[in-house]
Tab-separated table of C-alpha atoms in Angstrom:
chain	number	residue	atom	x	y	z
A	1	MET	CA	-4.801	-10.841	-0.166
A	2	SER	CA	-7.661	-9.077	-1.938
A	3	ALA	CA	-8.558	-5.571	-0.759
A	4	LYS	CA	-12.265	-6.241	-1.274
A	5	ASN	CA	-12.045	-9.145	1.176
A	6	LEU	CA	-10.213	-7.141	3.843
A	7	ASP	CA	-12.065	-5.859	6.863
A	8	LEU	CA	-11.022	-2.439	8.175
A	9	THR	CA	-8.705	-3.897	10.817
A	10	SER	CA	-6.915	-6.103	8.284
A	11	LEU	CA	-6.673	-3.231	5.812
A	12	ARG	CA	-5.099	-0.964	8.417
A	13	GLU	CA	-2.644	-3.700	9.436
A	14	ALA	CA	-1.646	-4.148	5.786
A	15	LEU	CA	-1.114	-0.393	5.445
A	16	LEU	CA	1.033	-0.371	8.581
A	17	ASP	CA	3.106	-3.240	7.131
A	18	LEU	CA	4.057	-1.125	4.108
A	19	PRO	CA	7.327	0.814	4.199
A	20	ASN	CA	6.790	4.493	5.064
A	21	SER	CA	8.191	5.923	1.873
A	22	GLY	CA	9.094	5.231	-1.704
A	23	PRO	CA	7.199	3.874	-4.678
A	24	ASN	CA	6.561	0.525	-2.942
A	25	GLY	CA	5.552	2.102	0.372
A	26	PHE	CA	2.639	4.045	1.806
A	27	GLU	CA	3.602	7.123	-0.247
A	28	GLY	CA	3.520	5.035	-3.420
A	29	LEU	CA	0.106	3.635	-2.558
A	30	LEU	CA	-1.348	7.105	-2.036
A	31	ALA	CA	0.184	8.350	-5.290
A	32	THR	CA	-1.321	5.366	-7.133
A	33	VAL	CA	-4.769	5.800	-5.586
A	34	PHE	CA	-4.889	9.576	-6.052
A	35	ALA	CA	-3.784	9.212	-9.685
A	36	LYS	CA	-6.591	6.729	-10.321
A	37	ILE	CA	-9.275	8.823	-8.617
A	38	LEU	CA	-8.207	12.219	-9.976
A	39	GLY	CA	-7.053	11.042	-13.404
A	40	VAL	CA	-3.723	12.861	-13.193
A	41	PRO	CA	-0.306	11.317	-12.440
A	42	PHE	CA	1.565	12.024	-9.211
A	43	ARG	CA	5.314	12.099	-8.609
A	44	LEU	CA	6.974	11.229	-5.330
A	45	ALA	CA	9.538	13.512	-3.716
A	46	LYS	CA	13.042	12.229	-2.980
A	47	SER	CA	14.039	11.391	0.563
A	48	GLY	CA	15.348	14.284	2.593
A	49	SER	CA	13.871	17.732	3.061
A	50	GLN	CA	10.532	17.552	1.255
A	51	PHE	CA	8.955	20.787	2.499
A	52	GLY	CA	5.683	19.100	3.462
A	53	VAL	CA	5.257	17.280	0.163
A	54	ASP	CA	5.703	13.526	-0.238
A	55	GLY	CA	4.111	13.677	-3.663
A	56	LYS	CA	2.390	16.059	-6.039
A	57	THR	CA	0.671	16.099	-9.385
A	58	CYS	CA	2.758	16.218	-12.533
A	59	ASP	CA	0.320	18.571	-14.234
A	60	PRO	CA	0.452	22.242	-13.136
A	61	ALA	CA	-3.234	22.563	-14.052
A	62	PHE	CA	-3.951	20.335	-11.024
A	63	PRO	CA	-1.868	21.837	-8.170
A	64	ILE	CA	-2.359	19.101	-5.566
A	65	ALA	CA	0.213	17.791	-3.092
A	66	PHE	CA	0.057	15.164	-0.380
A	67	GLU	CA	1.815	14.095	2.784
A	68	ALA	CA	1.723	10.422	3.843
A	69	LYS	CA	1.998	9.515	7.532
A	70	ARG	CA	1.737	6.025	9.008
A	71	TYR	CA	0.733	5.981	12.686
A	72	LYS	CA	-0.934	3.420	14.930
A	73	GLY	CA	-2.510	6.063	17.175
A	74	ASP	CA	-3.019	9.788	17.207
A	75	VAL	CA	-1.057	11.890	14.736
A	76	PRO	CA	1.116	14.301	16.754
A	77	SER	CA	0.384	17.921	15.880
A	78	THR	CA	4.124	18.616	15.723
A	79	GLU	CA	4.440	16.094	12.912
A	80	VAL	CA	1.934	17.796	10.618
A	81	LEU	CA	1.577	21.466	11.538
A	82	ASN	CA	5.174	22.147	10.529
A	83	LYS	CA	4.415	20.626	7.103
A	84	ILE	CA	2.046	23.500	6.323
A	85	GLY	CA	4.717	26.062	7.201
A	86	ALA	CA	7.310	24.242	5.110
A	87	LEU	CA	4.927	24.062	2.156
A	88	ALA	CA	4.070	27.755	2.505
A	89	ILE	CA	7.687	28.867	1.957
A	90	ARG	CA	7.921	27.016	-1.350
A	91	GLU	CA	7.134	28.680	-4.644
A	92	ASP	CA	4.883	25.786	-5.737
A	93	PRO	CA	1.335	26.998	-6.444
A	94	ILE	CA	-0.434	24.285	-4.430
A	95	GLU	CA	-4.201	24.692	-4.125
A	96	LEU	CA	-4.942	21.496	-2.194
A	97	TRP	CA	-2.777	19.686	0.361
A	98	ILE	CA	-3.909	16.207	1.365
A	99	LEU	CA	-2.833	14.498	4.573
A	100	GLY	CA	-3.217	10.739	4.177
A	101	THR	CA	-2.646	8.881	7.427
A	102	THR	CA	-3.345	5.576	9.112
A	103	GLY	CA	-3.536	7.525	12.385
A	104	ILE	CA	-6.202	9.687	13.938
A	105	VAL	CA	-6.095	13.465	13.519
A	106	ALA	CA	-7.689	15.234	16.490
A	107	SER	CA	-10.234	17.945	15.744
A	108	GLN	CA	-7.945	20.667	17.156
A	109	VAL	CA	-5.115	19.569	14.856
A	110	ALA	CA	-7.471	19.432	11.861
A	111	ASP	CA	-8.737	22.932	12.658
A	112	ASP	CA	-5.187	24.258	13.023
A	113	LEU	CA	-4.095	22.664	9.734
A	114	ASP	CA	-7.073	24.176	7.954
A	115	ALA	CA	-6.504	27.637	9.476
A	116	LEU	CA	-2.792	27.662	8.606
A	117	ALA	CA	-3.471	26.499	5.066
A	118	ARG	CA	-6.119	29.190	4.529
A	119	ILE	CA	-3.654	31.855	5.709
A	120	HIS	CA	-1.255	30.649	3.016
A	121	GLY	CA	-3.874	30.380	0.272
A	122	PHE	CA	-4.592	26.674	-0.081
A	123	ALA	CA	-7.068	24.096	1.202
A	124	THR	CA	-6.538	20.884	3.149
A	125	LEU	CA	-8.141	17.463	2.979
A	126	ILE	CA	-7.529	15.068	5.852
A	127	LEU	CA	-7.878	11.373	5.102
A	128	ASP	CA	-7.298	9.702	8.451
A	129	TRP	CA	-8.461	6.655	10.384
A	130	GLN	CA	-11.268	8.047	12.544
A	131	LEU	CA	-13.510	5.528	14.286
A	132	GLY	CA	-16.566	4.470	12.333
A	133	THR	CA	-15.811	4.943	8.666
A	134	PRO	CA	-12.195	5.966	8.210
A	135	ARG	CA	-11.917	8.517	5.390
A	136	LEU	CA	-8.658	6.940	4.216
A	137	ALA	CA	-10.353	3.544	3.867
A	138	ALA	CA	-13.207	5.125	1.892
A	139	VAL	CA	-10.755	6.693	-0.561
A	140	LEU	CA	-8.823	3.433	-0.914
A	141	ALA	CA	-12.111	1.691	-1.690
A	142	GLU	CA	-12.689	4.129	-4.580
A	143	ALA	CA	-9.559	2.658	-6.196
A	144	GLN	CA	-10.170	-0.867	-4.944
A	145	SER	CA	-8.446	-2.673	-7.802
A	146	GLU	CA	-5.308	-0.510	-7.593
A	147	THR	CA	-5.235	-0.774	-3.792
A	148	SER	CA	-5.561	-4.557	-3.921
A	149	GLU	CA	-2.851	-4.939	-6.558
A	150	PHE	CA	-0.508	-2.609	-4.677
A	151	LEU	CA	-0.970	-4.432	-1.364
A	152	ASN	CA	-0.569	-7.840	-3.001
A	153	ARG	CA	2.740	-6.714	-4.514
A	154	ASN	CA	4.186	-4.909	-1.521
A	155	VAL	CA	2.889	-6.456	1.729
């Protein structure tokens, strides 16, 4: 299955078929894509208490972390708002926290995430699956070759 030949529905179905976590799952795909786009490697966190971070850059000059969430519908606020609080108590100097999700983040949740992050001194970027042009799909398209290879290997 080639990512360039996938329509948005098929792409989302392939993403939902990935395991949630690990290097061969949705977390691994996001780490691969972000590394390609940003030009800096990402490491995945171990299972267990991750304090709002499924992965982060290996280079302290690029303090970026991400959370990966697979959902078919709306992303529950309780599933993501607590991630900001957990990240805030860590000593990691994160400047940007990315939420990558196959679900839809409501505007109120996005506003709350942004407000909480600003209070704690970092920014947020939400890559979700809004109707029209999903931001997550647009980012995956920027690393089309890596996305295609990853999905071919793991779906």
